């Protein structure tokens, strides 16, 4: 029992250290960037959008973006930014739509 308690405390400490140093944020941002690039968005724009999106959306909202599946008649991967935004709207989370749309627009013109 004592070993289990020590193990749990050690894991909690490692997680707290990861959160406090920003390591978790870096991993989340990298995953969002990779997902955007897989969706057909260029690396420079994906980097910009991922930074904005991870600052403004929670983990649960970001996870919703993983669940965008192609509907009948659509390609498996979005064919561009417009197709990606159309799929984001299906999530039915106004904040996700607003943040994704504004991030795409601001990063496209270089303001983001």
Short mmCIF file of C-alpha atoms in Angstrom, two decimals:
data_model
loop_
_atom_site.label_atom_id
_atom_site.label_comp_id
_atom_site.label_asym_id
_atom_site.label_seq_id
_atom_site.Cartn_x
_atom_site.Cartn_y
_atom_site.Cartn_z
CA UNK A 1 0.00 0.00 0.00
CA UNK A 2 2.83 2.35 0.88
CA UNK A 3 4.54 1.71 -2.48
CA UNK A 4 1.29 2.43 -4.33
CA UNK A 5 0.85 5.70 -2.46
CA UNK A 6 4.44 6.68 -3.24
CA UNK A 7 3.92 5.81 -6.91
CA UNK A 8 0.73 7.91 -7.13
CA UNK A 9 2.49 10.85 -5.47
CA UNK A 10 5.40 10.52 -7.91
CA UNK A 11 3.09 10.44 -10.94
CA UNK A 12 1.18 13.46 -9.63
CA UNK A 13 4.46 15.32 -9.18
CA UNK A 14 5.60 14.53 -12.72
CA UNK A 15 2.25 15.66 -14.14
CA UNK A 16 2.36 18.87 -12.10
CA UNK A 17 5.91 19.53 -13.31
CA UNK A 18 4.85 18.96 -16.92
CA UNK A 19 1.95 21.35 -16.58
CA UNK A 20 3.96 24.03 -14.79
CA UNK A 21 6.80 23.98 -17.34
CA UNK A 22 4.48 24.17 -20.32
CA UNK A 23 5.42 20.72 -21.62
CA UNK A 24 1.77 19.69 -21.82
CA UNK A 25 0.88 22.88 -23.73
CA UNK A 26 3.67 22.22 -26.22
CA UNK A 27 2.39 18.70 -26.88
CA UNK A 28 -1.20 19.90 -27.31
CA UNK A 29 -0.10 22.67 -29.68
CA UNK A 30 2.00 20.20 -31.69
CA UNK A 31 -0.97 17.82 -32.01
CA UNK A 32 -3.28 20.63 -33.15
CA UNK A 33 -0.68 21.80 -35.68
CA UNK A 34 -0.26 18.24 -37.00
CA UNK A 35 -4.03 17.85 -37.32
CA UNK A 36 -4.33 21.12 -39.22
CA UNK A 37 -1.54 20.09 -41.57
CA UNK A 38 -3.19 16.69 -42.09
CA UNK A 39 -6.33 18.63 -43.00
CA UNK A 40 -4.48 20.32 -45.84
CA UNK A 41 -3.44 23.58 -44.18
CA UNK A 42 0.13 24.74 -44.85
CA UNK A 43 2.77 24.49 -42.13
CA UNK A 44 3.18 28.25 -41.56
CA UNK A 45 -0.56 28.84 -41.25
CA UNK A 46 -1.03 25.67 -39.16
CA UNK A 47 1.66 26.85 -36.72
CA UNK A 48 -0.05 30.22 -36.35
CA UNK A 49 -3.54 28.73 -36.00
CA UNK A 50 -2.45 26.08 -33.50
CA UNK A 51 -0.91 28.70 -31.22
CA UNK A 52 -4.08 30.81 -31.25
CA UNK A 53 -6.44 27.84 -30.90
CA UNK A 54 -4.61 26.26 -27.96
CA UNK A 55 -4.58 29.61 -26.16
CA UNK A 56 -8.32 30.15 -26.62
CA UNK A 57 -9.92 26.68 -26.51
CA UNK A 58 -10.04 24.05 -23.79
CA UNK A 59 -8.88 20.47 -24.18
CA UNK A 60 -12.44 19.15 -24.59
CA UNK A 61 -13.13 21.67 -27.35
CA UNK A 62 -9.89 20.78 -29.10
CA UNK A 63 -10.78 17.08 -28.85
CA UNK A 64 -14.06 17.80 -30.64
CA UNK A 65 -11.99 18.82 -33.65
CA UNK A 66 -10.59 15.28 -33.82
CA UNK A 67 -14.08 13.93 -34.40
CA UNK A 68 -14.72 15.63 -37.72
CA UNK A 69 -15.51 12.79 -40.07
CA UNK A 70 -16.15 12.99 -43.79
CA UNK A 71 -19.82 12.82 -44.78
CA UNK A 72 -21.13 11.16 -47.93
CA UNK A 73 -19.68 12.83 -51.01
CA UNK A 74 -16.76 14.43 -49.14
CA UNK A 75 -13.12 13.53 -49.37
CA UNK A 76 -11.66 11.73 -46.36
CA UNK A 77 -9.47 14.75 -45.55
CA UNK A 78 -10.67 18.35 -45.99
CA UNK A 79 -9.42 19.72 -49.31
CA UNK A 80 -8.58 23.17 -47.97
CA UNK A 81 -9.36 25.83 -45.45
CA UNK A 82 -12.97 26.38 -46.58
CA UNK A 83 -13.76 22.68 -46.41
CA UNK A 84 -12.10 22.49 -42.98
CA UNK A 85 -14.22 25.37 -41.62
CA UNK A 86 -17.37 23.75 -43.03
CA UNK A 87 -16.55 20.60 -41.07
CA UNK A 88 -15.80 22.58 -37.91
CA UNK A 89 -19.33 24.03 -38.04
CA UNK A 90 -20.70 20.49 -37.66
CA UNK A 91 -19.31 20.34 -34.14
CA UNK A 92 -22.04 22.78 -33.05
CA UNK A 93 -19.82 24.68 -30.64
CA UNK A 94 -19.98 28.38 -31.44
CA UNK A 95 -16.72 29.16 -29.67
CA UNK A 96 -14.82 26.48 -31.61
CA UNK A 97 -16.24 27.83 -34.88
CA UNK A 98 -15.42 31.44 -33.95
CA UNK A 99 -11.88 30.71 -32.77
CA UNK A 100 -11.09 28.47 -35.74
CA UNK A 101 -12.52 30.96 -38.23
CA UNK A 102 -10.82 33.98 -36.71
CA UNK A 103 -7.54 32.11 -36.39
CA UNK A 104 -7.70 31.07 -40.03
CA UNK A 105 -8.48 34.61 -41.17
CA UNK A 106 -5.89 36.37 -39.00
CA UNK A 107 -3.17 33.87 -39.80
CA UNK A 108 -3.95 34.08 -43.53
CA UNK A 109 -3.27 37.82 -43.57
CA UNK A 110 -0.32 37.56 -41.20
CA UNK A 111 -1.87 39.27 -38.19
CA UNK A 112 -2.15 36.17 -36.00
#
